[in-house]
Amino acid sequence: MDTVREDSASSRGRRSRNGPSVGVVETRHVVLFGEEDDRLRLDSGARLGPITVAYEAYGRLNEERTNAILICHALSGSAHAAGFHGESGRDPGWWEGAVGPGKAFDTDRHFILCSNVLGGCVGTTGPSSIDPETGRRYGVRFPVVTVGDMVKVQKALVDHLGIPRLLSVAGGSLGGMQALEWALRYPERVRSACVIAATARLSPQAIAFNAVGRNSITSDPNWRRGEYSGDSVPALGLSVARMIGHITYLSDEVMHVKFGRRLRRNGLSYDFSREFQVESYLDHQGTKFVERFDANAYLYMTKAMDYFDVPETHGGGDLNAALARIQARVLVLSFSSDWLFPPYQSREIVDALLGNKKDVTYVNIETPCGHDAFLLEIEKEGSVIGAFLAATAEGLGQAPAGARR
Amino acid sequence: MDTVREDSASSRGRRSRNGPSVGVVETRHVVLFGEEDDRLRLDSGARLGPITVAYEAYGRLNEERTNAILICHALSGSAHAAGFHGESGRDPGWWEGAVGPGKAFDTDRHFILCSNVLGGCVGTTGPSSIDPETGRRYGVRFPVVTVGDMVKVQKALVDHLGIPRLLSVAGGSLGGMQALEWALRYPERVRSACVIAATARLSPQAIAFNAVGRNSITSDPNWRRGEYSGDSVPALGLSVARMIGHITYLSDEVMHVKFGRRLRRNGLSYDFSREFQVESYLDHQGTKFVERFDANAYLYMTKAMDYFDVPETHGGGDLNAALARIQARVLVLSFSSDWLFPPYQSREIVDALLGNKKDVTYVNIETPCGHDAFLLEIEKEGSVIGAFLAATAEGLGQAPAGARR
């Protein structure tokens, strides 16, 4: 293949800790479903619109419009997958290590798109948005949305950008569910899907963790049935929810390495201060999260995850039947120590795809990093994704965008 | 062995769902460390007294006083291990299936003792007790206690009852830690220890879950730095803590069987009500717990668990060195699906005992029941315990109590 790489000078000009970068980027916004007779029909039956969609795009769409890849983010992610906001080097994208020139999602070859999900709180319409009908924030009057609804909005964005078919849809965790959902809802619109650290249906254990997190938020008196103001948000409840989440994102194994039983100071304090390092880690994660995430959005995101049930939604309860409609090549990636969406749940998807004689690649990456591995094991994961995308593009006979500059 | 069993008539008179029972029992109370110059010296260095100890006793102490077994309870347990309070058949003991005539802890042969732990809230002195110096509840002025402190109080009770050496100390979870601690603190006072579903030191993951639970309690505005009154307790915070606990007591596997993704009603509700069965299970567990457990006691119990670190406390950081002092025969029991105190943590204890050429029996019971298995897999666990205790008694040439009636 006739690939033209960045020249070294320009590469040097936009390198980050994670190697070459797409550099400074901006989040764009588009309003969809704005017409009265064009509201989005949600899985619940409710209609919603207008919907503002926040998205970022990196790389160049080729003339044939065949090199577009949609990246879907996880629970706490945003449209900001790569590059930097403001001056270069600040506020890197959440998948900066995987997206950029010469990286797994190679912006020299591909046009990469990432949008904030419906029901979130980072630019796309969600419970903290203003309801045009009342002029006030939606709060819990915002309709419950599903992963399917998130995907419908992404599809509308892809239509809006004039992309007939995506080369790939990729994501980890909730993002992986969206990738799978794309291949099911719009089989003719995706050539491939990268379903990473995901599941075909949320397990009761994962529902349980989500439910307790929601309980913690709604138990916070500041929650006020979702009608809190910016001055007094349910910070303590949201913080506890996030701490629970973080325990499930790590593994027992990595916690031994990362924290062990190490104390913050020498000697036991014999009081209820946070004295183990693992306690201050969780505390820090909880506090940081409250500054950037909306408590109501947390309720909606986790509910969408709880509702995710591919066999039920697409196969009358049968996963094999559900996956029969998939046309895309599928890469399924799991991580050995992920106990939130354990490898066996990925294998269920793989088995059902194989049962349907679909084109599926499965890799289980050995790592102690737990569920978080999809954000951390960039090198291992990236090489698999890169090869999978290259093979998908090659099947198309697709010339990389760079070759035409 | 010349065992005289209950005659069938009397057995029939006190049968429960779990087979023959010790019948109606009462919790007794004794005040220890009552003298000014005889306060309990805690591991923290603080002194505490007087200490009321709630305990129950079943079966008969033999003349040689060699058939006494101490049972230690877990986080939410009490002195009420067996039999019934009030009319027979009501309020069964927490280990009713394992303790009674002809059962694993055979009250026809053994004198069984169980006391509520120091720092708890079911009869023994703890944060909800009245501080004699102020006339008010201790609250968080109660000193932080360790598993070692709990064991010191049990030792004082055993002294008080005139038992020179225990045939065994047994318990699951926090109770198993106490059993191990007994064998370490008072090696000459215990012939055997049954360390069930326990660990030699709490893992960072388990500390993390405890820390989040405590966070949830102290975030509840009703907690008021531990100065809450009976009318307004931190119920929501304690309830969330208990829910987190219950997720860790079950396994992913058993949750699939017990709840799956089943809903309480037909069809998704598209709101934030508790709609999955696993949600109402957790909700029920949380609500029930608040009715019977003190929030401050939850802080103290979990803190004692966090502090449990046998290698550090007894071996300068080395588990092998720590266990060298043990004289008791040790039974280590783990459960295959227990991920709170996973089998590998039991094997660490076993390996260190073997390294010290100690008399150790290890059984890992295959079960989907998770950590809760020590309360549920009574039949499998009971047969192992029964055989272990019989072998221990036989080594003593001990005639069962029943033989002398």
mmCIF file with all atom_site columns, N, CA and C in Angstrom, chain A residues 43-44 144 202 204-205 207-209 212 214 221 243 247 252 255-256 260-261 269-272 275 279 299-300 303 306-307 309 344, chain B residues 43-44 144 202 204-205 207 209 214 221 243 247 252 255-256 260-261 269-272 275-276 279 282 299-300 303 306-307 309 344:
data_model
loop_
_atom_site.group_PDB
_atom_site.id
_atom_site.type_symbol
_atom_site.label_atom_id
_atom_site.label_alt_id
_atom_site.label_comp_id
_atom_site.label_asym_id
_atom_site.label_entity_id
_atom_site.label_seq_id
_atom_site.pdbx_PDB_ins_code
_atom_site.Cartn_x
_atom_site.Cartn_y
_atom_site.Cartn_z
_atom_site.occupancy
_atom_site.B_iso_or_equiv
_atom_site.pdbx_formal_charge
_atom_site.auth_seq_id
_atom_site.auth_comp_id
_atom_site.auth_asym_id
_atom_site.auth_atom_id
_atom_site.pdbx_PDB_model_num
ATOM 1   N N  . ASP A 1 43  ? -36.734 4.313   22.005 1.00 0.00 ? 43  ASP A N  1
ATOM 2   C CA . ASP A 1 43  ? -37.179 2.927   22.210 1.00 0.00 ? 43  ASP A CA 1
ATOM 3   C C  . ASP A 1 43  ? -38.364 2.844   23.172 1.00 0.00 ? 43  ASP A C  1
ATOM 4   N N  . SER A 1 44  ? -38.462 3.836   24.061 1.00 0.00 ? 44  SER A N  1
ATOM 5   C CA . SER A 1 44  ? -39.576 3.848   25.021 1.00 0.00 ? 44  SER A CA 1
ATOM 6   C C  . SER A 1 44  ? -40.884 4.228   24.361 1.00 0.00 ? 44  SER A C  1
ATOM 7   N N  . VAL A 1 144 ? -36.046 8.292   29.591 1.00 0.00 ? 144 VAL A N  1
ATOM 8   C CA . VAL A 1 144 ? -35.037 7.237   29.698 1.00 0.00 ? 144 VAL A CA 1
ATOM 9   C C  . VAL A 1 144 ? -34.640 6.808   28.289 1.00 0.00 ? 144 VAL A C  1
ATOM 10  N N  . LEU A 1 202 ? -26.187 -6.780  29.953 1.00 0.00 ? 202 LEU A N  1
ATOM 11  C CA . LEU A 1 202 ? -25.589 -6.507  31.254 1.00 0.00 ? 202 LEU A CA 1
ATOM 12  C C  . LEU A 1 202 ? -25.952 -7.611  32.240 1.00 0.00 ? 202 LEU A C  1
ATOM 13  N N  . PRO A 1 204 ? -26.570 -9.459  35.916 1.00 0.00 ? 204 PRO A N  1
ATOM 14  C CA . PRO A 1 204 ? -27.224 -8.976  37.147 1.00 0.00 ? 204 PRO A CA 1
ATOM 15  C C  . PRO A 1 204 ? -26.224 -8.340  38.128 1.00 0.00 ? 204 PRO A C  1
ATOM 16  N N  . GLN A 1 205 ? -24.986 -8.826  38.138 1.00 0.00 ? 205 GLN A N  1
ATOM 17  C CA . GLN A 1 205 ? -24.000 -8.227  39.040 1.00 0.00 ? 205 GLN A CA 1
ATOM 18  C C  . GLN A 1 205 ? -23.699 -6.778  38.626 1.00 0.00 ? 205 GLN A C  1
ATOM 19  N N  . ILE A 1 207 ? -25.705 -4.855  36.869 1.00 0.00 ? 207 ILE A N  1
ATOM 20  C CA . ILE A 1 207 ? -26.927 -4.094  37.180 1.00 0.00 ? 207 ILE A CA 1
ATOM 21  C C  . ILE A 1 207 ? -26.924 -3.720  38.658 1.00 0.00 ? 207 ILE A C  1
ATOM 22  N N  . ALA A 1 208 ? -26.528 -4.676  39.499 1.00 0.00 ? 208 ALA A N  1
ATOM 23  C CA . ALA A 1 208 ? -26.513 -4.441  40.946 1.00 0.00 ? 208 ALA A CA 1
ATOM 24  C C  . ALA A 1 208 ? -25.592 -3.273  41.303 1.00 0.00 ? 208 ALA A C  1
ATOM 25  N N  . PHE A 1 209 ? -24.389 -3.270  40.738 1.00 0.00 ? 209 PHE A N  1
ATOM 26  C CA . PHE A 1 209 ? -23.472 -2.155  41.018 1.00 0.00 ? 209 PHE A CA 1
ATOM 27  C C  . PHE A 1 209 ? -24.075 -0.838  40.539 1.00 0.00 ? 209 PHE A C  1
ATOM 28  N N  . VAL A 1 212 ? -26.892 0.292   42.936 1.00 0.00 ? 212 VAL A N  1
ATOM 29  C CA . VAL A 1 212 ? -26.413 0.845   44.203 1.00 0.00 ? 212 VAL A CA 1
ATOM 30  C C  . VAL A 1 212 ? -25.853 2.253   43.980 1.00 0.00 ? 212 VAL A C  1
ATOM 31  N N  . ARG A 1 214 ? -26.873 4.367   41.706 1.00 0.00 ? 214 ARG A N  1
ATOM 32  C CA . ARG A 1 214 ? -28.040 5.258   41.556 1.00 0.00 ? 214 ARG A CA 1
ATOM 33  C C  . ARG A 1 214 ? -28.687 5.533   42.907 1.00 0.00 ? 214 ARG A C  1
ATOM 34  N N  . PRO A 1 221 ? -29.604 14.073  49.885 1.00 0.00 ? 221 PRO A N  1
ATOM 35  C CA . PRO A 1 221 ? -30.693 15.060  49.977 1.00 0.00 ? 221 PRO A CA 1
ATOM 36  C C  . PRO A 1 221 ? -30.550 16.195  48.958 1.00 0.00 ? 221 PRO A C  1
ATOM 37  N N  . MET A 1 243 ? -16.995 5.897   43.175 1.00 0.00 ? 243 MET A N  1
ATOM 38  C CA . MET A 1 243 ? -16.049 5.023   43.886 1.00 0.00 ? 243 MET A CA 1
ATOM 39  C C  . MET A 1 243 ? -16.405 3.553   43.637 1.00 0.00 ? 243 MET A C  1
ATOM 40  N N  . ILE A 1 247 ? -14.006 0.649   41.704 1.00 0.00 ? 247 ILE A N  1
ATOM 41  C CA . ILE A 1 247 ? -13.610 -0.683  42.199 1.00 0.00 ? 247 ILE A CA 1
ATOM 42  C C  . ILE A 1 247 ? -13.849 -1.727  41.104 1.00 0.00 ? 247 ILE A C  1
ATOM 43  N N  . ASP A 1 252 ? -8.705  -7.165  41.350 1.00 0.00 ? 252 ASP A N  1
ATOM 44  C CA . ASP A 1 252 ? -8.081  -7.538  42.622 1.00 0.00 ? 252 ASP A CA 1
ATOM 45  C C  . ASP A 1 252 ? -6.559  -7.531  42.454 1.00 0.00 ? 252 ASP A C  1
ATOM 46  N N  . MET A 1 255 ? -4.978  -4.093  42.048 1.00 0.00 ? 255 MET A N  1
ATOM 47  C CA . MET A 1 255 ? -5.056  -3.363  43.320 1.00 0.00 ? 255 MET A CA 1
ATOM 48  C C  . MET A 1 255 ? -3.925  -3.778  44.257 1.00 0.00 ? 255 MET A C  1
ATOM 49  N N  . HIS A 1 256 ? -3.574  -5.068  44.228 1.00 0.00 ? 256 HIS A N  1
ATOM 50  C CA . HIS A 1 256 ? -2.442  -5.525  45.041 1.00 0.00 ? 256 HIS A CA 1
ATOM 51  C C  . HIS A 1 256 ? -1.164  -4.794  44.624 1.00 0.00 ? 256 HIS A C  1
ATOM 52  N N  . GLY A 1 260 ? -1.692  -2.308  47.309 1.00 0.00 ? 260 GLY A N  1
ATOM 53  C CA . GLY A 1 260 ? -1.452  -3.259  48.387 1.00 0.00 ? 260 GLY A CA 1
ATOM 54  C C  . GLY A 1 260 ? -2.193  -2.790  49.636 1.00 0.00 ? 260 GLY A C  1
ATOM 55  N N  . ARG A 1 261 ? -1.571  -2.964  50.780 1.00 0.00 ? 261 ARG A N  1
ATOM 56  C CA . ARG A 1 261 ? -2.152  -2.473  52.033 1.00 0.00 ? 261 ARG A CA 1
ATOM 57  C C  . ARG A 1 261 ? -1.380  -1.234  52.510 1.00 0.00 ? 261 ARG A C  1
ATOM 58  N N  . SER A 1 269 ? -3.832  4.879   62.160 1.00 0.00 ? 269 SER A N  1
ATOM 59  C CA . SER A 1 269 ? -4.280  6.099   62.839 1.00 0.00 ? 269 SER A CA 1
ATOM 60  C C  . SER A 1 269 ? -5.320  5.801   63.918 1.00 0.00 ? 269 SER A C  1
ATOM 61  N N  . TYR A 1 270 ? -5.910  4.617   63.869 1.00 0.00 ? 270 TYR A N  1
ATOM 62  C CA . TYR A 1 270 ? -6.985  4.257   64.812 1.00 0.00 ? 270 TYR A CA 1
ATOM 63  C C  . TYR A 1 270 ? -8.090  5.312   64.842 1.00 0.00 ? 270 TYR A C  1
ATOM 64  N N  . ASP A 1 271 ? -8.446  5.797   63.676 1.00 0.00 ? 271 ASP A N  1
ATOM 65  C CA . ASP A 1 271 ? -9.626  6.644   63.558 1.00 0.00 ? 271 ASP A CA 1
ATOM 66  C C  . ASP A 1 271 ? -10.238 6.392   62.179 1.00 0.00 ? 271 ASP A C  1
ATOM 67  N N  . PHE A 1 272 ? -11.195 7.207   61.767 1.00 0.00 ? 272 PHE A N  1
ATOM 68  C CA . PHE A 1 272 ? -11.886 6.929   60.506 1.00 0.00 ? 272 PHE A CA 1
ATOM 69  C C  . PHE A 1 272 ? -11.425 7.823   59.357 1.00 0.00 ? 272 PHE A C  1
ATOM 70  N N  . GLU A 1 275 ? -6.919  6.228   55.508 1.00 0.00 ? 275 GLU A N  1
ATOM 71  C CA . GLU A 1 275 ? -5.508  5.980   55.780 1.00 0.00 ? 275 GLU A CA 1
ATOM 72  C C  . GLU A 1 275 ? -4.845  5.026   54.812 1.00 0.00 ? 275 GLU A C  1
ATOM 73  N N  . GLU A 1 279 ? -7.889  3.948   49.706 1.00 0.00 ? 279 GLU A N  1
ATOM 74  C CA . GLU A 1 279 ? -8.969  4.852   50.107 1.00 0.00 ? 279 GLU A CA 1
ATOM 75  C C  . GLU A 1 279 ? -8.780  6.239   49.507 1.00 0.00 ? 279 GLU A C  1
ATOM 76  N N  . LEU A 1 299 ? -27.419 8.685   36.271 1.00 0.00 ? 299 LEU A N  1
ATOM 77  C CA . LEU A 1 299 ? -28.602 7.826   36.351 1.00 0.00 ? 299 LEU A CA 1
ATOM 78  C C  . LEU A 1 299 ? -28.991 7.313   34.964 1.00 0.00 ? 299 LEU A C  1
ATOM 79  N N  . TYR A 1 300 ? -28.992 8.216   33.989 1.00 0.00 ? 300 TYR A N  1
ATOM 80  C CA . TYR A 1 300 ? -29.436 7.837   32.635 1.00 0.00 ? 300 TYR A CA 1
ATOM 81  C C  . TYR A 1 300 ? -28.442 6.906   31.942 1.00 0.00 ? 300 TYR A C  1
ATOM 82  N N  . LYS A 1 303 ? -28.678 3.473   33.519 1.00 0.00 ? 303 LYS A N  1
ATOM 83  C CA . LYS A 1 303 ? -29.956 2.832   33.169 1.00 0.00 ? 303 LYS A CA 1
ATOM 84  C C  . LYS A 1 303 ? -29.884 2.284   31.744 1.00 0.00 ? 303 LYS A C  1
ATOM 85  N N  . ASP A 1 306 ? -28.061 -0.898  31.930 1.00 0.00 ? 306 ASP A N  1
ATOM 86  C CA . ASP A 1 306 ? -28.886 -1.965  32.522 1.00 0.00 ? 306 ASP A CA 1
ATOM 87  C C  . ASP A 1 306 ? -29.846 -2.550  31.482 1.00 0.00 ? 306 ASP A C  1
ATOM 88  N N  . TYR A 1 307 ? -30.399 -1.657  30.645 1.00 0.00 ? 307 TYR A N  1
ATOM 89  C CA . TYR A 1 307 ? -31.390 -2.086  29.656 1.00 0.00 ? 307 TYR A CA 1
ATOM 90  C C  . TYR A 1 307 ? -30.758 -2.831  28.485 1.00 0.00 ? 307 TYR A C  1
ATOM 91  N N  . ASP A 1 309 ? -29.608 -5.406  26.252 1.00 0.00 ? 309 ASP A N  1
ATOM 92  C CA . ASP A 1 309 ? -29.913 -6.835  26.221 1.00 0.00 ? 309 ASP A CA 1
ATOM 93  C C  . ASP A 1 309 ? -30.152 -7.225  24.769 1.00 0.00 ? 309 ASP A C  1
ATOM 94  N N  . TYR A 1 344 ? -15.779 -14.279 29.494 1.00 0.00 ? 344 TYR A N  1
ATOM 95  C CA . TYR A 1 344 ? -16.808 -15.250 29.085 1.00 0.00 ? 344 TYR A CA 1
ATOM 96  C C  . TYR A 1 344 ? -17.975 -14.562 28.395 1.00 0.00 ? 344 TYR A C  1
ATOM 97  N N  . ASP B 1 43  ? -5.388  -2.701  71.215 1.00 0.00 ? 43  ASP B N  1
ATOM 98  C CA . ASP B 1 43  ? -4.202  -2.663  70.349 1.00 0.00 ? 43  ASP B CA 1
ATOM 99  C C  . ASP B 1 43  ? -3.762  -1.232  70.048 1.00 0.00 ? 43  ASP B C  1
ATOM 100 N N  . SER B 1 44  ? -4.716  -0.312  70.086 1.00 0.00 ? 44  SER B N  1
ATOM 101 C CA . SER B 1 44  ? -4.396  1.100   69.825 1.00 0.00 ? 44  SER B CA 1
ATOM 102 C C  . SER B 1 44  ? -3.632  1.720   70.989 1.00 0.00 ? 44  SER B C  1
ATOM 103 N N  . VAL B 1 144 ? -11.312 2.817   68.301 1.00 0.00 ? 144 VAL B N  1
ATOM 104 C CA . VAL B 1 144 ? -11.218 1.856   67.197 1.00 0.00 ? 144 VAL B CA 1
ATOM 105 C C  . VAL B 1 144 ? -10.662 0.545   67.747 1.00 0.00 ? 144 VAL B C  1
ATOM 106 N N  . LEU B 1 202 ? -6.716  -8.434  54.980 1.00 0.00 ? 202 LEU B N  1
ATOM 107 C CA . LEU B 1 202 ? -7.732  -7.949  54.061 1.00 0.00 ? 202 LEU B CA 1
ATOM 108 C C  . LEU B 1 202 ? -7.080  -7.382  52.800 1.00 0.00 ? 202 LEU B C  1
ATOM 109 N N  . PRO B 1 204 ? -6.675  -5.134  49.310 1.00 0.00 ? 204 PRO B N  1
ATOM 110 C CA . PRO B 1 204 ? -7.054  -3.747  49.004 1.00 0.00 ? 204 PRO B CA 1
ATOM 111 C C  . PRO B 1 204 ? -8.456  -3.648  48.393 1.00 0.00 ? 204 PRO B C  1
ATOM 112 N N  . GLN B 1 205 ? -8.867  -4.671  47.646 1.00 0.00 ? 205 GLN B N  1
ATOM 113 C CA . GLN B 1 205 ? -10.213 -4.618  47.061 1.00 0.00 ? 205 GLN B CA 1
ATOM 114 C C  . GLN B 1 205 ? -11.276 -4.660  48.167 1.00 0.00 ? 205 GLN B C  1
ATOM 115 N N  . ILE B 1 207 ? -10.821 -3.790  51.299 1.00 0.00 ? 207 ILE B N  1
ATOM 116 C CA . ILE B 1 207 ? -10.721 -2.495  51.999 1.00 0.00 ? 207 ILE B CA 1
ATOM 117 C C  . ILE B 1 207 ? -11.504 -1.440  51.219 1.00 0.00 ? 207 ILE B C  1
ATOM 118 N N  . PHE B 1 209 ? -14.096 -1.793  49.202 1.00 0.00 ? 209 PHE B N  1
ATOM 119 C CA . PHE B 1 209 ? -15.546 -1.935  49.394 1.00 0.00 ? 209 PHE B CA 1
ATOM 120 C C  . PHE B 1 209 ? -15.962 -1.422  50.774 1.00 0.00 ? 209 PHE B C  1
ATOM 121 N N  . ARG B 1 214 ? -18.372 2.850   54.291 1.00 0.00 ? 214 ARG B N  1
ATOM 122 C CA . ARG B 1 214 ? -18.239 3.846   55.369 1.00 0.00 ? 214 ARG B CA 1
ATOM 123 C C  . ARG B 1 214 ? -18.505 5.254   54.838 1.00 0.00 ? 214 ARG B C  1
ATOM 124 N N  . PRO B 1 221 ? -26.469 12.877  55.822 1.00 0.00 ? 221 PRO B N  1
ATOM 125 C CA . PRO B 1 221 ? -26.542 14.000  56.775 1.00 0.00 ? 221 PRO B CA 1
ATOM 126 C C  . PRO B 1 221 ? -27.078 13.578  58.137 1.00 0.00 ? 221 PRO B C  1
ATOM 127 N N  . MET B 1 243 ? -25.982 -2.794  50.782 1.00 0.00 ? 243 MET B N  1
ATOM 128 C CA . MET B 1 243 ? -26.178 -3.276  49.404 1.00 0.00 ? 243 MET B CA 1
ATOM 129 C C  . MET B 1 243 ? -24.833 -3.621  48.771 1.00 0.00 ? 243 MET B C  1
ATOM 130 N N  . ILE B 1 247 ? -23.564 -7.407  47.380 1.00 0.00 ? 247 ILE B N  1
ATOM 131 C CA . ILE B 1 247 ? -23.027 -7.764  46.056 1.00 0.00 ? 247 ILE B CA 1
ATOM 132 C C  . ILE B 1 247 ? -21.762 -8.601  46.234 1.00 0.00 ? 247 ILE B C  1
ATOM 133 N N  . ASP B 1 252 ? -21.090 -13.697 40.795 1.00 0.00 ? 252 ASP B N  1
ATOM 134 C CA . ASP B 1 252 ? -21.656 -13.444 39.470 1.00 0.00 ? 252 ASP B CA 1
ATOM 135 C C  . ASP B 1 252 ? -22.528 -14.633 39.055 1.00 0.00 ? 252 ASP B C  1
ATOM 136 N N  . MET B 1 255 ? -25.800 -14.998 40.961 1.00 0.00 ? 255 MET B N  1
ATOM 137 C CA . MET B 1 255 ? -26.717 -13.920 40.587 1.00 0.00 ? 255 MET B CA 1
ATOM 138 C C  . MET B 1 255 ? -27.443 -14.245 39.282 1.00 0.00 ? 255 MET B C  1
ATOM 139 N N  . HIS B 1 256 ? -26.717 -14.901 38.365 1.00 0.00 ? 256 HIS B N  1
ATOM 140 C CA . HIS B 1 256 ? -27.368 -15.318 37.123 1.00 0.00 ? 256 HIS B CA 1
ATOM 141 C C  . HIS B 1 256 ? -28.520 -16.288 37.426 1.00 0.00 ? 256 HIS B C  1
ATOM 142 N N  . GLY B 1 260 ? -30.905 -13.447 37.360 1.00 0.00 ? 260 GLY B N  1
ATOM 143 C CA . GLY B 1 260 ? -30.754 -13.203 35.936 1.00 0.00 ? 260 GLY B CA 1
ATOM 144 C C  . GLY B 1 260 ? -31.071 -11.746 35.633 1.00 0.00 ? 260 GLY B C  1
ATOM 145 N N  . ARG B 1 261 ? -31.736 -11.527 34.508 1.00 0.00 ? 261 ARG B N  1
ATOM 146 C CA . ARG B 1 261 ? -32.171 -10.167 34.171 1.00 0.00 ? 261 ARG B CA 1
ATOM 147 C C  . ARG B 1 261 ? -33.688 -10.043 34.366 1.00 0.00 ? 261 ARG B C  1
ATOM 148 N N  . SER B 1 269 ? -39.937 -0.351  32.494 1.00 0.00 ? 269 SER B N  1
ATOM 149 C CA . SER B 1 269 ? -40.762 0.770   32.958 1.00 0.00 ? 269 SER B CA 1
ATOM 150 C C  . SER B 1 269 ? -40.288 2.109   32.395 1.00 0.00 ? 269 SER B C  1
ATOM 151 N N  . TYR B 1 270 ? -39.063 2.149   31.873 1.00 0.00 ? 270 TYR B N  1
ATOM 152 C CA . TYR B 1 270 ? -38.489 3.406   31.382 1.00 0.00 ? 270 TYR B CA 1
ATOM 153 C C  . TYR B 1 270 ? -38.578 4.516   32.417 1.00 0.00 ? 270 TYR B C  1
ATOM 154 N N  . ASP B 1 271 ? -38.300 4.174   33.654 1.00 0.00 ? 271 ASP B N  1
ATOM 155 C CA . ASP B 1 271 ? -38.141 5.184   34.690 1.00 0.00 ? 271 ASP B CA 1
ATOM 156 C C  . ASP B 1 271 ? -37.106 4.661   35.683 1.00 0.00 ? 271 ASP B C  1
ATOM 157 N N  . PHE B 1 272 ? -36.972 5.339   36.821 1.00 0.00 ? 272 PHE B N  1
ATOM 158 C CA . PHE B 1 272 ? -35.910 4.945   37.749 1.00 0.00 ? 272 PHE B CA 1
ATOM 159 C C  . PHE B 1 272 ? -36.421 4.147   38.946 1.00 0.00 ? 272 PHE B C  1
ATOM 160 N N  . GLU B 1 275 ? -36.684 -1.979  38.999 1.00 0.00 ? 275 GLU B N  1
ATOM 161 C CA . GLU B 1 275 ? -37.451 -2.891  38.155 1.00 0.00 ? 275 GLU B CA 1
ATOM 162 C C  . GLU B 1 275 ? -36.839 -4.275  37.981 1.00 0.00 ? 275 GLU B C  1
ATOM 163 N N  . PHE B 1 276 ? -35.516 -4.379  38.129 1.00 0.00 ? 276 PHE B N  1
ATOM 164 C CA . PHE B 1 276 ? -34.916 -5.711  38.041 1.00 0.00 ? 276 PHE B CA 1
ATOM 165 C C  . PHE B 1 276 ? -35.026 -6.403  39.407 1.00 0.00 ? 276 PHE B C  1
ATOM 166 N N  . GLU B 1 279 ? -32.428 -5.686  41.866 1.00 0.00 ? 279 GLU B N  1
ATOM 167 C CA . GLU B 1 279 ? -32.550 -4.392  42.542 1.00 0.00 ? 279 GLU B CA 1
ATOM 168 C C  . GLU B 1 279 ? -33.442 -4.498  43.776 1.00 0.00 ? 279 GLU B C  1
ATOM 169 N N  . LEU B 1 282 ? -31.565 -6.295  46.626 1.00 0.00 ? 282 LEU B N  1
ATOM 170 C CA . LEU B 1 282 ? -30.616 -5.426  47.334 1.00 0.00 ? 282 LEU B CA 1
ATOM 171 C C  . LEU B 1 282 ? -31.355 -4.419  48.206 1.00 0.00 ? 282 LEU B C  1
ATOM 172 N N  . LEU B 1 299 ? -19.198 1.043   60.938 1.00 0.00 ? 299 LEU B N  1
ATOM 173 C CA . LEU B 1 299 ? -17.890 1.683   60.751 1.00 0.00 ? 299 LEU B CA 1
ATOM 174 C C  . LEU B 1 299 ? -16.814 0.923   61.518 1.00 0.00 ? 299 LEU B C  1
ATOM 175 N N  . TYR B 1 300 ? -17.107 0.572   62.759 1.00 0.00 ? 300 TYR B N  1
ATOM 176 C CA . TYR B 1 300 ? -16.098 -0.089  63.604 1.00 0.00 ? 300 TYR B CA 1
ATOM 177 C C  . TYR B 1 300 ? -15.799 -1.516  63.131 1.00 0.00 ? 300 TYR B C  1
ATOM 178 N N  . LYS B 1 303 ? -13.753 -1.346  59.945 1.00 0.00 ? 303 LYS B N  1
ATOM 179 C CA . LYS B 1 303 ? -12.399 -0.846  60.222 1.00 0.00 ? 303 LYS B CA 1
ATOM 180 C C  . LYS B 1 303 ? -11.549 -1.964  60.839 1.00 0.00 ? 303 LYS B C  1
ATOM 181 N N  . ASP B 1 306 ? -10.467 -4.097  58.035 1.00 0.00 ? 306 ASP B N  1
ATOM 182 C CA . ASP B 1 306 ? -9.415  -3.449  57.234 1.00 0.00 ? 306 ASP B CA 1
ATOM 183 C C  . ASP B 1 306 ? -8.050  -3.603  57.907 1.00 0.00 ? 306 ASP B C  1
ATOM 184 N N  . TYR B 1 307 ? -8.052  -3.484  59.236 1.00 0.00 ? 307 TYR B N  1
ATOM 185 C CA . TYR B 1 307 ? -6.799  -3.526  59.995 1.00 0.00 ? 307 TYR B CA 1
ATOM 186 C C  . TYR B 1 307 ? -6.239  -4.945  60.105 1.00 0.00 ? 307 TYR B C  1
ATOM 187 N N  . ASP B 1 309 ? -4.312  -7.929  59.600 1.00 0.00 ? 309 ASP B N  1
ATOM 188 C CA . ASP B 1 309 ? -3.103  -8.144  58.816 1.00 0.00 ? 309 ASP B CA 1
ATOM 189 C C  . ASP B 1 309 ? -2.164  -9.022  59.646 1.00 0.00 ? 309 ASP B C  1
ATOM 190 N N  . TYR B 1 344 ? -7.560  -18.331 46.867 1.00 0.00 ? 344 TYR B N  1
ATOM 191 C CA . TYR B 1 344 ? -6.101  -18.152 46.881 1.00 0.00 ? 344 TYR B CA 1
ATOM 192 C C  . TYR B 1 344 ? -5.641  -17.555 48.211 1.00 0.00 ? 344 TYR B C  1
#
